[in-house]
Short mmCIF file of C-alpha atoms and ligand atoms in Angstrom, two decimals:
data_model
loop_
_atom_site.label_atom_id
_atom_site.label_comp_id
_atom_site.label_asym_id
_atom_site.label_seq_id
_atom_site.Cartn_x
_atom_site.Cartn_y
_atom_site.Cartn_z
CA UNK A 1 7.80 -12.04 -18.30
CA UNK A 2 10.41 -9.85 -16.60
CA UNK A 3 13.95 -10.36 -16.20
CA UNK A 4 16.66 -9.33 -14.34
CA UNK A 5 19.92 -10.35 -13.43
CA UNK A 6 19.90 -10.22 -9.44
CA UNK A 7 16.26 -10.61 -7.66
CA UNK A 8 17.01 -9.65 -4.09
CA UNK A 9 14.34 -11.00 -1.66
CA UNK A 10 14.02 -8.79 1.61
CA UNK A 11 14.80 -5.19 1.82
CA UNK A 12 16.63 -4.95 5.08
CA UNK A 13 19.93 -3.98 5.55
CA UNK A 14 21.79 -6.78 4.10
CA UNK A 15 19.39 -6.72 0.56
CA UNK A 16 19.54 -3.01 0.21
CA UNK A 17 23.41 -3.07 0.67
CA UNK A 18 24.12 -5.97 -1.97
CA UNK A 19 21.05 -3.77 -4.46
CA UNK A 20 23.36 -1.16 -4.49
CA UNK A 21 26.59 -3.11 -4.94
CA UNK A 22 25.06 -5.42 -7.53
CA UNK A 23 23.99 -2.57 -9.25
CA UNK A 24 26.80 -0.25 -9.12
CA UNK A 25 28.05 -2.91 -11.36
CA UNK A 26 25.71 -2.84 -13.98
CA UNK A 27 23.66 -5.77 -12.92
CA UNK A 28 19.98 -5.20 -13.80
CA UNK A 29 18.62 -5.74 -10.06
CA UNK A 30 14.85 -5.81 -8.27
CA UNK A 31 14.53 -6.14 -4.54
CA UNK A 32 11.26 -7.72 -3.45
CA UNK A 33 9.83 -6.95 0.13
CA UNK A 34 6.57 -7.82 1.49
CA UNK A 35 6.32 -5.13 3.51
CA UNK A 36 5.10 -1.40 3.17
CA UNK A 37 8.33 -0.06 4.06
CA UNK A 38 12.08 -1.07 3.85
CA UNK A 39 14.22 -1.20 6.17
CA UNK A 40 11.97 -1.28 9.04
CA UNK A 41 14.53 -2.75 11.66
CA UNK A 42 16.55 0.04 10.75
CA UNK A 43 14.36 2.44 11.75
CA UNK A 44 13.62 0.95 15.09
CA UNK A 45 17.42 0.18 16.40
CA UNK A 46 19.23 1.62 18.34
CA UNK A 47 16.14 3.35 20.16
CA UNK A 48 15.72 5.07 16.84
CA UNK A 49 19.51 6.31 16.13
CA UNK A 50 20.56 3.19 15.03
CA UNK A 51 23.45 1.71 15.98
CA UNK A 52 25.28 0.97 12.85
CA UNK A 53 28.85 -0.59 13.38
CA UNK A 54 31.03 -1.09 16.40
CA UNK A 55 34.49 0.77 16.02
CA UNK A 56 36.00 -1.68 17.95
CA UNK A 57 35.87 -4.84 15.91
CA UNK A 58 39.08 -5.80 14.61
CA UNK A 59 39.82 -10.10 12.51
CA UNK A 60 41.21 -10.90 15.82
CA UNK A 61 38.23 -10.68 18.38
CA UNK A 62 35.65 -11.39 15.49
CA UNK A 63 35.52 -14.88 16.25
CA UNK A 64 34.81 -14.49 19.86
CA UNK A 65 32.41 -11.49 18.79
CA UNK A 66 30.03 -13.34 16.59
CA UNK A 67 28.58 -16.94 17.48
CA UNK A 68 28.56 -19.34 14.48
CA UNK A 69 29.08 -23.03 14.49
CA UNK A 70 32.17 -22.03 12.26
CA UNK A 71 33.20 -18.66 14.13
CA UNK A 72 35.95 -17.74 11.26
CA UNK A 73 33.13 -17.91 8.45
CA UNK A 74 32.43 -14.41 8.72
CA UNK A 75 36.17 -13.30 8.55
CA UNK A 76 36.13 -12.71 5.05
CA UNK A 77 33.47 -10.27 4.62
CA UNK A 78 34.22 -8.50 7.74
CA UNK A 79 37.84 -8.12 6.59
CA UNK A 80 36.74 -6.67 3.26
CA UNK A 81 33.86 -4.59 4.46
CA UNK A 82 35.15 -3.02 7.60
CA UNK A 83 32.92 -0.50 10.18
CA UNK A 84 35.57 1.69 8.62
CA UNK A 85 34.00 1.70 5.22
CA UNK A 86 30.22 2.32 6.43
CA UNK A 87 31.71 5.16 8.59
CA UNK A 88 33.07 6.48 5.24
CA UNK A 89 29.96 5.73 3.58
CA UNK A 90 27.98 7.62 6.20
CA UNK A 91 30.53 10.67 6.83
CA UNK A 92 30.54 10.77 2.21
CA UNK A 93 26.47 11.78 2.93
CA UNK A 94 26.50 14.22 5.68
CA UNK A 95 25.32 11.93 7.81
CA UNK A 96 26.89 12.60 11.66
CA UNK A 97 27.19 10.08 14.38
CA UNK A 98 28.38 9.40 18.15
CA UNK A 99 30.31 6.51 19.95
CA UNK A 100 28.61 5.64 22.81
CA UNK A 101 30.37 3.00 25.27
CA UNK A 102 32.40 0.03 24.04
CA UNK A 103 32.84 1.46 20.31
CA UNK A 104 29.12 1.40 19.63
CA UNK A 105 28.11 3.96 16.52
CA UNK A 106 24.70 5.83 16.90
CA UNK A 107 23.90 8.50 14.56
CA UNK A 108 22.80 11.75 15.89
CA UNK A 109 19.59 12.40 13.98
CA UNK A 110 17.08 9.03 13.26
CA UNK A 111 18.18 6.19 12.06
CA UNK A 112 16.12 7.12 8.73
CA UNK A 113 18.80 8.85 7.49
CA UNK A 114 20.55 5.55 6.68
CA UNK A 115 17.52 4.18 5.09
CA UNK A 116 17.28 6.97 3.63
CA UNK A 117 20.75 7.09 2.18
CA UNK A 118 20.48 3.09 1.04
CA UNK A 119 17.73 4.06 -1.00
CA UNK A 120 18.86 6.83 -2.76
CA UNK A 121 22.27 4.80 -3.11
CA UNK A 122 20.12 1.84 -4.67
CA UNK A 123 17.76 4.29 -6.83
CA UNK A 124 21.41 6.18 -8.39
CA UNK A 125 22.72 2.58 -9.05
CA UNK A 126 19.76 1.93 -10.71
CA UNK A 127 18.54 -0.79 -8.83
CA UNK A 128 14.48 -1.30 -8.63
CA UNK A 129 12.50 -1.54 -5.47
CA UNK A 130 9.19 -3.59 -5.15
CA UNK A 131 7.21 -3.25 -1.52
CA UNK A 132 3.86 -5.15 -0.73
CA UNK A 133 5.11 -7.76 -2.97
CA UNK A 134 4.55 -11.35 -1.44
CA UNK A 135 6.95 -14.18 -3.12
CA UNK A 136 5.38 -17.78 -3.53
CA UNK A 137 8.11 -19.53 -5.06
CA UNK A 138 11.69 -19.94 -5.93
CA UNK A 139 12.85 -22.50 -8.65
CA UNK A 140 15.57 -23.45 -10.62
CA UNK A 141 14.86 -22.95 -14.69
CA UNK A 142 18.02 -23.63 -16.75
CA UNK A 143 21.05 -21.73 -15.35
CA UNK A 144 18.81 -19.34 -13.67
CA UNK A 145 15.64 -19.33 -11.36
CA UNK A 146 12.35 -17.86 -11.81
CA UNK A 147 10.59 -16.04 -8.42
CA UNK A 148 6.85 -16.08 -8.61
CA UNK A 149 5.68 -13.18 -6.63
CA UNK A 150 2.32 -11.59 -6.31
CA UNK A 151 3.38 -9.12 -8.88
CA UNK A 152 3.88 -12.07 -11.28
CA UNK A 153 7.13 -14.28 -11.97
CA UNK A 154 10.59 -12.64 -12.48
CA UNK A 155 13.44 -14.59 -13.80
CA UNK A 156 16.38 -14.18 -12.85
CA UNK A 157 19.83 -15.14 -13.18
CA UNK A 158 21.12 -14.74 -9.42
CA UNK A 159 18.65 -14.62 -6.33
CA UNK A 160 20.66 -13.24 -3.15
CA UNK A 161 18.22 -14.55 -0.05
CA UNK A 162 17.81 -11.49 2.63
CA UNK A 163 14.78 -12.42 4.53
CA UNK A 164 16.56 -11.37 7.95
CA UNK A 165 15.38 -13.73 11.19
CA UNK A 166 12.30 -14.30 12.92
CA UNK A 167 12.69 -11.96 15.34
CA UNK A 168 9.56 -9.66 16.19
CA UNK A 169 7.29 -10.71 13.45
CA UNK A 170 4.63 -8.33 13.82
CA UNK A 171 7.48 -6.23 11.96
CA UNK A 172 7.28 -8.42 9.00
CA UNK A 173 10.05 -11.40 10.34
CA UNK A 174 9.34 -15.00 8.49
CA UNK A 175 10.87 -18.32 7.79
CA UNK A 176 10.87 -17.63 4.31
CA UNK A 177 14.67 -17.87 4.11
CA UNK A 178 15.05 -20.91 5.93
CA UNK A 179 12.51 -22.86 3.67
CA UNK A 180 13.97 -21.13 0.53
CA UNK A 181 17.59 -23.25 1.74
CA UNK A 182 15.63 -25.97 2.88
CA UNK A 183 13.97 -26.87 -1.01
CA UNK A 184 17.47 -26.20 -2.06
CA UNK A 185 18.92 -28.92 0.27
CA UNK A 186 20.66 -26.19 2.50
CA UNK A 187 21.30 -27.69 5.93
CA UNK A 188 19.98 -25.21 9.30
CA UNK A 189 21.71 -25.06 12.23
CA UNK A 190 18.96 -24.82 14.81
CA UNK A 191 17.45 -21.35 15.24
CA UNK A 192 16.48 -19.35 18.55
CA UNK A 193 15.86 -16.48 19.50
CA UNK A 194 19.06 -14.39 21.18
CA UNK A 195 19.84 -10.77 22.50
CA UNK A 196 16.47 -11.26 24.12
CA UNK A 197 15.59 -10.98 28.05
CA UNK A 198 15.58 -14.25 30.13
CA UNK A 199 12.52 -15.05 32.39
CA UNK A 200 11.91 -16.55 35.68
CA UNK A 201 9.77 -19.39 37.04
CA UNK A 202 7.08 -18.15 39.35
CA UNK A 203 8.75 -18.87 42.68
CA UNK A 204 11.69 -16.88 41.64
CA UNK A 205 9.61 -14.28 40.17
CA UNK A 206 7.85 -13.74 43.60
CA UNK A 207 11.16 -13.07 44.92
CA UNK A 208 12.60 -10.36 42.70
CA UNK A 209 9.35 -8.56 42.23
CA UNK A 210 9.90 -6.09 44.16
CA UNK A 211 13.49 -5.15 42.37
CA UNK A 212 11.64 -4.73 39.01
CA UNK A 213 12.50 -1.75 37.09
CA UNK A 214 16.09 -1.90 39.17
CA UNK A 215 19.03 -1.63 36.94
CA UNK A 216 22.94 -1.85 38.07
CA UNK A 217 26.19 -2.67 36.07
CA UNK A 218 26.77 -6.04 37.34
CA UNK A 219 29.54 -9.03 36.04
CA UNK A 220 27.68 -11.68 34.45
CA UNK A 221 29.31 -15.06 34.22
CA UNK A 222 27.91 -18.29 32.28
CA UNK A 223 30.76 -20.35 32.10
CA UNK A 224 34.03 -19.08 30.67
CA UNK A 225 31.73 -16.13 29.13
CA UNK A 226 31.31 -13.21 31.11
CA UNK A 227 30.12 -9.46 30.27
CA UNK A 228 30.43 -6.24 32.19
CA UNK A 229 27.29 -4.30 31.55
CA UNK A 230 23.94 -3.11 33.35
CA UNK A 231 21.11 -5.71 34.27
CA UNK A 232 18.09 -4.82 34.60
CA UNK A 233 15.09 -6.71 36.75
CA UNK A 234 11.97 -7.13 35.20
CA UNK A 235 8.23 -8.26 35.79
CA UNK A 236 9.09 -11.59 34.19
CA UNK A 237 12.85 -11.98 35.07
CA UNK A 238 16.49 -10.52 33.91
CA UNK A 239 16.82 -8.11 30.63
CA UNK A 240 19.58 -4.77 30.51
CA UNK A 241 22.39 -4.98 27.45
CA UNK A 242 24.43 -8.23 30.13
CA UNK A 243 21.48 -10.21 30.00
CA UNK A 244 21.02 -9.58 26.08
CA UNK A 245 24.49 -10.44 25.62
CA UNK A 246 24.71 -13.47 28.02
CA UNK A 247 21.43 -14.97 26.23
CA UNK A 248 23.22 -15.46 22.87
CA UNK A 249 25.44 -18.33 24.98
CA UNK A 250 22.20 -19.45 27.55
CA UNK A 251 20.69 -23.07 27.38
CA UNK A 252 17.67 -24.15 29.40
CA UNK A 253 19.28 -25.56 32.73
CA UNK A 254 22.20 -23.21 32.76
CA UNK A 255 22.61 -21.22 35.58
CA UNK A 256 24.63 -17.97 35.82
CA UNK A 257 26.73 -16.27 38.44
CA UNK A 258 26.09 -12.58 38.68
CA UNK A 259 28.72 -10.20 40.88
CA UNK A 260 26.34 -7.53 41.85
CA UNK A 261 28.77 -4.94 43.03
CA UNK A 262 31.92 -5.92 41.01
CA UNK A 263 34.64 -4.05 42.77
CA UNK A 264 33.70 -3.47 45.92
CA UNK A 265 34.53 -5.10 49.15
CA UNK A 266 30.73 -4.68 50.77
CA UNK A 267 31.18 -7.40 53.38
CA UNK A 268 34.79 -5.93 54.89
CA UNK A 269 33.51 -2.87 54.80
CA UNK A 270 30.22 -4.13 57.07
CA UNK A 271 32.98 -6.16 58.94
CA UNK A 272 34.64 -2.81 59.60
CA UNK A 273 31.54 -1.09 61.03
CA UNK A 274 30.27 -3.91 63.03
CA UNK A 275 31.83 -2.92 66.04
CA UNK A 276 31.06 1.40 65.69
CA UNK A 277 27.58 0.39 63.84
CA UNK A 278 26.14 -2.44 64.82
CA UNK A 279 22.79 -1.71 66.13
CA UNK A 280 21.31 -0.81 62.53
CA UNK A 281 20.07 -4.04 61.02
CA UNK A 282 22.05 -6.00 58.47
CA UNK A 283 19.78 -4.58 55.82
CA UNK A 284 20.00 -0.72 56.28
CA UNK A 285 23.91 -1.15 56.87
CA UNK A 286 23.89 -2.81 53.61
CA UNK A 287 21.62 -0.28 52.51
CA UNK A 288 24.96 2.26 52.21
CA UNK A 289 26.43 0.52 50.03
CA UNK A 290 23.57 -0.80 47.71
CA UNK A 291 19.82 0.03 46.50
CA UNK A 292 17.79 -0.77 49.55
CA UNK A 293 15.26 -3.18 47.73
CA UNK A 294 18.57 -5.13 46.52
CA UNK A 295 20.20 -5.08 49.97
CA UNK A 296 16.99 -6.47 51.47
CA UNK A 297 17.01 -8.80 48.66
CA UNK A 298 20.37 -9.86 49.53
CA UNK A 299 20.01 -9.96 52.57
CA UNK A 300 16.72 -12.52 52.46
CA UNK A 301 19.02 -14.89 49.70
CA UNK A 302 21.39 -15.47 52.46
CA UNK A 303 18.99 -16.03 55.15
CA UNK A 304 20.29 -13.83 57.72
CA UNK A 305 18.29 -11.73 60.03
CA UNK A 306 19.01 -9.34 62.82
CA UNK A 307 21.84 -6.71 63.63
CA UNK A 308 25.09 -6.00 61.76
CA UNK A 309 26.37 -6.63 65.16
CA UNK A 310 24.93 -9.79 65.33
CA UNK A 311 26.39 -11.45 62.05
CA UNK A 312 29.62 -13.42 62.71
CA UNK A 313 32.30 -13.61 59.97
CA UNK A 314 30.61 -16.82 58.56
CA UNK A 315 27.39 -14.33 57.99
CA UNK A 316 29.39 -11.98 56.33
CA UNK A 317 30.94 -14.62 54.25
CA UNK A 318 27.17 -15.82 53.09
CA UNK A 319 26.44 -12.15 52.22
CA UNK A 320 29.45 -11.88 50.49
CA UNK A 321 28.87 -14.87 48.05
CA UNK A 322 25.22 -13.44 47.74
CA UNK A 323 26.43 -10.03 46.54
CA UNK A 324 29.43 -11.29 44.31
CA UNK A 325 28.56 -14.81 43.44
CA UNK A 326 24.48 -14.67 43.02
CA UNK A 327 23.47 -17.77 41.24
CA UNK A 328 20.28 -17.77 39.39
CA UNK A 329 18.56 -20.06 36.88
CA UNK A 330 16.05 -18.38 34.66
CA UNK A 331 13.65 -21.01 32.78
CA UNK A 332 12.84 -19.06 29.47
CA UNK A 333 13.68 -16.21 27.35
CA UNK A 334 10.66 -13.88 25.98
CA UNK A 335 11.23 -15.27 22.56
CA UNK A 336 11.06 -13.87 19.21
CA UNK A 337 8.20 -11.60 19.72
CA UNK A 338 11.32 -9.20 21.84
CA UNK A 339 14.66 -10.82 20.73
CA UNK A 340 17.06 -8.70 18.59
CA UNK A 341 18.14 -11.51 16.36
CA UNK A 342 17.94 -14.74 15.30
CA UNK A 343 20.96 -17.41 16.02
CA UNK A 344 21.76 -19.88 13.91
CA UNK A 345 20.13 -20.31 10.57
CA UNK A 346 21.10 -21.45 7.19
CA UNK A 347 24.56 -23.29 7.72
CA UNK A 348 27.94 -21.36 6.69
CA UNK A 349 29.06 -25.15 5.51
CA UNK A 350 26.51 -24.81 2.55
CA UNK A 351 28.05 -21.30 1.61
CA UNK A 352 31.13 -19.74 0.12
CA UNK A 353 32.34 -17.37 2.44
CA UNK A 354 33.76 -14.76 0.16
CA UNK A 355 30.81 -14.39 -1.83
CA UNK A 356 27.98 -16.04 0.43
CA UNK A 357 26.95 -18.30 -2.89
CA UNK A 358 25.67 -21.59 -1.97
CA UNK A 359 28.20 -24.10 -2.80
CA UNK A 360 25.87 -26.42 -4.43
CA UNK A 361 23.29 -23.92 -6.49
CA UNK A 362 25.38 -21.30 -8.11
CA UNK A 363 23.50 -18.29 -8.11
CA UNK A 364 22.20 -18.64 -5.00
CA UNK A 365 23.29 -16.45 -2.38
CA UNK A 366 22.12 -15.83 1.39
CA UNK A 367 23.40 -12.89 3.45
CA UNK A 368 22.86 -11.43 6.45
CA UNK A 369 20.81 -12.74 9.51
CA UNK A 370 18.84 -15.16 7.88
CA UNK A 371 22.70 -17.21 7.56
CA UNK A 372 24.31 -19.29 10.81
CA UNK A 373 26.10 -15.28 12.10
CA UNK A 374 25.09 -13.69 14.89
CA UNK A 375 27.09 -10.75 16.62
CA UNK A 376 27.22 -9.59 19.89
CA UNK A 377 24.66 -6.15 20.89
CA UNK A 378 26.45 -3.53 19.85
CA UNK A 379 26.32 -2.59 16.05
CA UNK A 380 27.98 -5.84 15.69
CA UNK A 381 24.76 -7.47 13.71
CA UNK A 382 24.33 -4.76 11.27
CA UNK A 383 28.33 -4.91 10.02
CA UNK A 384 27.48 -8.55 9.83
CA UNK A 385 24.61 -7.37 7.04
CA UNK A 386 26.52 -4.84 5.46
CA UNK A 387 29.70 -6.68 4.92
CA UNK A 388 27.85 -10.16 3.87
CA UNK A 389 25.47 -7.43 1.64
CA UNK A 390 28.77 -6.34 0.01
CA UNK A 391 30.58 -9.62 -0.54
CA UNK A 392 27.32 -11.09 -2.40
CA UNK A 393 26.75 -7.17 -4.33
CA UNK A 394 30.52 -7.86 -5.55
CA UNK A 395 29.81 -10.98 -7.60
CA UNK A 396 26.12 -11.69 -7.82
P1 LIG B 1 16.23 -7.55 8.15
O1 LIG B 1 15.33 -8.21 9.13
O2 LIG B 1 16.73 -6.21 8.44
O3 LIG B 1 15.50 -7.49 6.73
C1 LIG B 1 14.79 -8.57 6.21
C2 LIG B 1 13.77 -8.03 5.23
O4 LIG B 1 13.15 -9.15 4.59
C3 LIG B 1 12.65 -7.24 5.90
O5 LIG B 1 12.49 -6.01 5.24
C4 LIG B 1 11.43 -8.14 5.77
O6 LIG B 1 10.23 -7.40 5.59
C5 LIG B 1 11.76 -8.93 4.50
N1 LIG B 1 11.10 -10.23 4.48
C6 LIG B 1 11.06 -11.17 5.45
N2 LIG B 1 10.30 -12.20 5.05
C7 LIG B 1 9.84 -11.91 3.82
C8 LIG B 1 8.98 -12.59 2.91
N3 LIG B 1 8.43 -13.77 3.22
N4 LIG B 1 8.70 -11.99 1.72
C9 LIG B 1 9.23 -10.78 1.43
N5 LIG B 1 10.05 -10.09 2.25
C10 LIG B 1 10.35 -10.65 3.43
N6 LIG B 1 21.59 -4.67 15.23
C11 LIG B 1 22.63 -3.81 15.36
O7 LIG B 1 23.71 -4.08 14.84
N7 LIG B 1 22.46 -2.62 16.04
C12 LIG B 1 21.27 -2.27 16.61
O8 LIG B 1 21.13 -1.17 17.16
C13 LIG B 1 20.21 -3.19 16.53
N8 LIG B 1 19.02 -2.93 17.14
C14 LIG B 1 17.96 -3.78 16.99
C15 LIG B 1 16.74 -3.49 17.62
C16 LIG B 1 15.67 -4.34 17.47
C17 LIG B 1 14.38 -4.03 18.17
C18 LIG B 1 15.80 -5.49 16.65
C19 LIG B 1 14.63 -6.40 16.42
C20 LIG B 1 17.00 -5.78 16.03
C21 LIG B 1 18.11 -4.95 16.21
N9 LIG B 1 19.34 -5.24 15.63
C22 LIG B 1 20.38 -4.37 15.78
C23 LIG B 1 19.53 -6.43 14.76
C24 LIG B 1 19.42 -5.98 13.28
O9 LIG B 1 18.23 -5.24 13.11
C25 LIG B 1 19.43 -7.18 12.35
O10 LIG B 1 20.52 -8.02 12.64
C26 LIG B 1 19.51 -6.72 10.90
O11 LIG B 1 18.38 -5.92 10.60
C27 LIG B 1 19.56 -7.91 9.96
O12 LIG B 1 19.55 -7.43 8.65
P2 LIG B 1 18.93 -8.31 7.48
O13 LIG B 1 18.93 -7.44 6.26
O14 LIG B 1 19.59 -9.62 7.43
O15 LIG B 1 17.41 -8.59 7.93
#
């Protein structure tokens, strides 16, 4: 039978990064992936470039920046494993990047080049890859555990869980995590699916229609949460990087507030050119100022009709709390066949947060998505995988 000291299950970004760390230490390691390729949601983020860290998070706006039912969990890995360090790691292999807005890293060439570089990285170390390998079981025997995999049982002294979430399964997403820290008496904080676009109910779709495809930088607000960043309307409701962001905090029922023209004082301005203007009709004055399938949207949401002329100050007022304060309720998000990540999952109270080992199985270890972490968009979920990679790599 084989053996090995560190059986990694799932060769994502968190698995391949705690391979190579395990490794590097002389650890005799195997990762195990069912699929034909690793690192598959690698290669698709980012629109191919990957975004791979955010410059701009720092231990004080960590908690804020990644949801968790115990926000300061992740402060210990993300303090020892800093976007600084995978910068290094990248800029070490030639590999070049970009920031794009709000500190987000993108390399300039595919996003393969990372995979790329994790596998060589793992192979140097060497740490063992098996792909197309399915695993049935994981057990306890002795000190140790034995993984029976369709390539026939490996035991092992450490098994670090990487299984990612269950977002976009056609890509190769499972449960197998959660069950894994289910047998093993793991508790699960309550998974959905986040970073994913929200959807309307029919009567609201029939009213947006025709603004699908539209996209502006708006102010989203749900609550005391609120992000600056484009929306986009769809065929079945709200998506754009604000609505990805604002889904991580949505509940069915909540209803949020979006200012679509932050900044600008639209209904002063049409108060200004009622008098000069106001034969055109409320839309096409409002049409200066925004897209005209929005103003006529607007303009329908407050109910008014007519001539700027013809709008008292009340009017304005109406068209005012349209454009800055419109309130909508979608019903449903698309779900995990188009979400980014996975919140929640296995609970941060069951782990050790400097070395991600379940507190009550030594040995076992569960890093990246597939544990109760989930960063905002923005490179903020991949320095969640590397950093929680590295902690477990550094002791498993
Ligand atoms: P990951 O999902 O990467 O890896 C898990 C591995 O486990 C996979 O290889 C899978 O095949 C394997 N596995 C699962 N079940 C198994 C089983 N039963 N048996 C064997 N193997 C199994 N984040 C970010 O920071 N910047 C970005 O640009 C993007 N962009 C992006 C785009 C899209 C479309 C998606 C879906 C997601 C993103 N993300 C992102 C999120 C990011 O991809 C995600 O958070 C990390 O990949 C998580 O890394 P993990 O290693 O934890 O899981």
């Amino acid at each position: 039978m084989e053996k090995c000291d560190v059986v990694i299950l799932g060769a994502g970004a968190a698995g391949l990064m705690a391979g190579i760390e395990a490794a590097r230490r002389g650890r005799s390691v195997r990762v195990l992936d069912h699929a034909r390729r690793p690192g598959e949601k690698i290669r698709i983020s980012g629109g191919g470039r990957c975004n791979f860290t955010n410059r701009l998070l720092t231990r004080q706006n960590a908690t804020e920046r990644f949801l968790s039912r115990n926000p300061r969990f992740a402060l210990s890995a993300l303090s020892r494993y800093t976007p600084a360090d995978f910068i290094a790691r990248l800029d070490a292999a030639g590999i070049a990047w970009h920031e794009k807005h709000l500190g987000q890293l993108f390399c300039d060439g595919k996003a393969t080049q990372i995979i790329d570089l994790l596998l060589r990285d793992l192979r140097a170390a060497g740490g063992e890859l098996s792909l197309e390998t399915s695993i049935d079981r994981v057990e306890r025997e002795g000190e140790g555990f034995l993984v029976t995999t369709s390539q026939g049982p490996i035991r092992a002294a450490s098994v670090i869980v990487a299984t990612g979430g269950k977002s976009i399964p056609k890509m190769g997403a499972s449960s197998l995590g959660y069950e894994i820290a289910q047998r093993f008496g793991l508790e699960i904080v309550e998974t959905r699916p986040a970073l994913v676009p929200l959807t309307f109910a029919e009567q609201d779709l029939a009213r947006t229609a025709p603004l699908s495809g539209l996209a502006r930088p708006v102010d989203l607000r749900l609550g005391k949460t609120h992000f600056a960043e484009d929306l986009l309307f769809t065929h079945r409701g709200l998506s754009g990087p604000a609505i990805l962001q604002i889904s991580s905090y949505w509940r069915e029922g909540d209803t949020l507030r979006v200012d679509l023209a932050p900044g600008d004082d639209i209904a002063g301005a049409l108060a200004e050119q009622r008098d000069a203007a106001g034969r055109q009709a409320l839309h096409n004055a409002l049409a200066r100022h925004l897209p005209e399938k929005l103003a006529q949207f607007v303009v329908a949401e407050a109910k008014l009709k007519g001539r700027l002329a013809e709008q008292s100050n009340k009017d304005l007022a109406k068209l005012d709390d349209q454009i800055h304060r419109w309130q909508v309720r979608p019903v449903g998000s698309e779900g995990y066949r188009t979400a980014e990540v996975t919140l929640g999952g296995v609970s941060t109270d069951a782990l050790d947060a400097k070395t991600m080992e379940a507190k009550q199985v030594p040995g076992l270890y569960f890093i990246g998505e597939v544990v109760d972490v989930t960063g905002w968009l923005g490179g903020y979920n991949f320095q969640w995988a590397w950093a929680s990679g590295w902690a477990a790599g550094q002791v498993a």
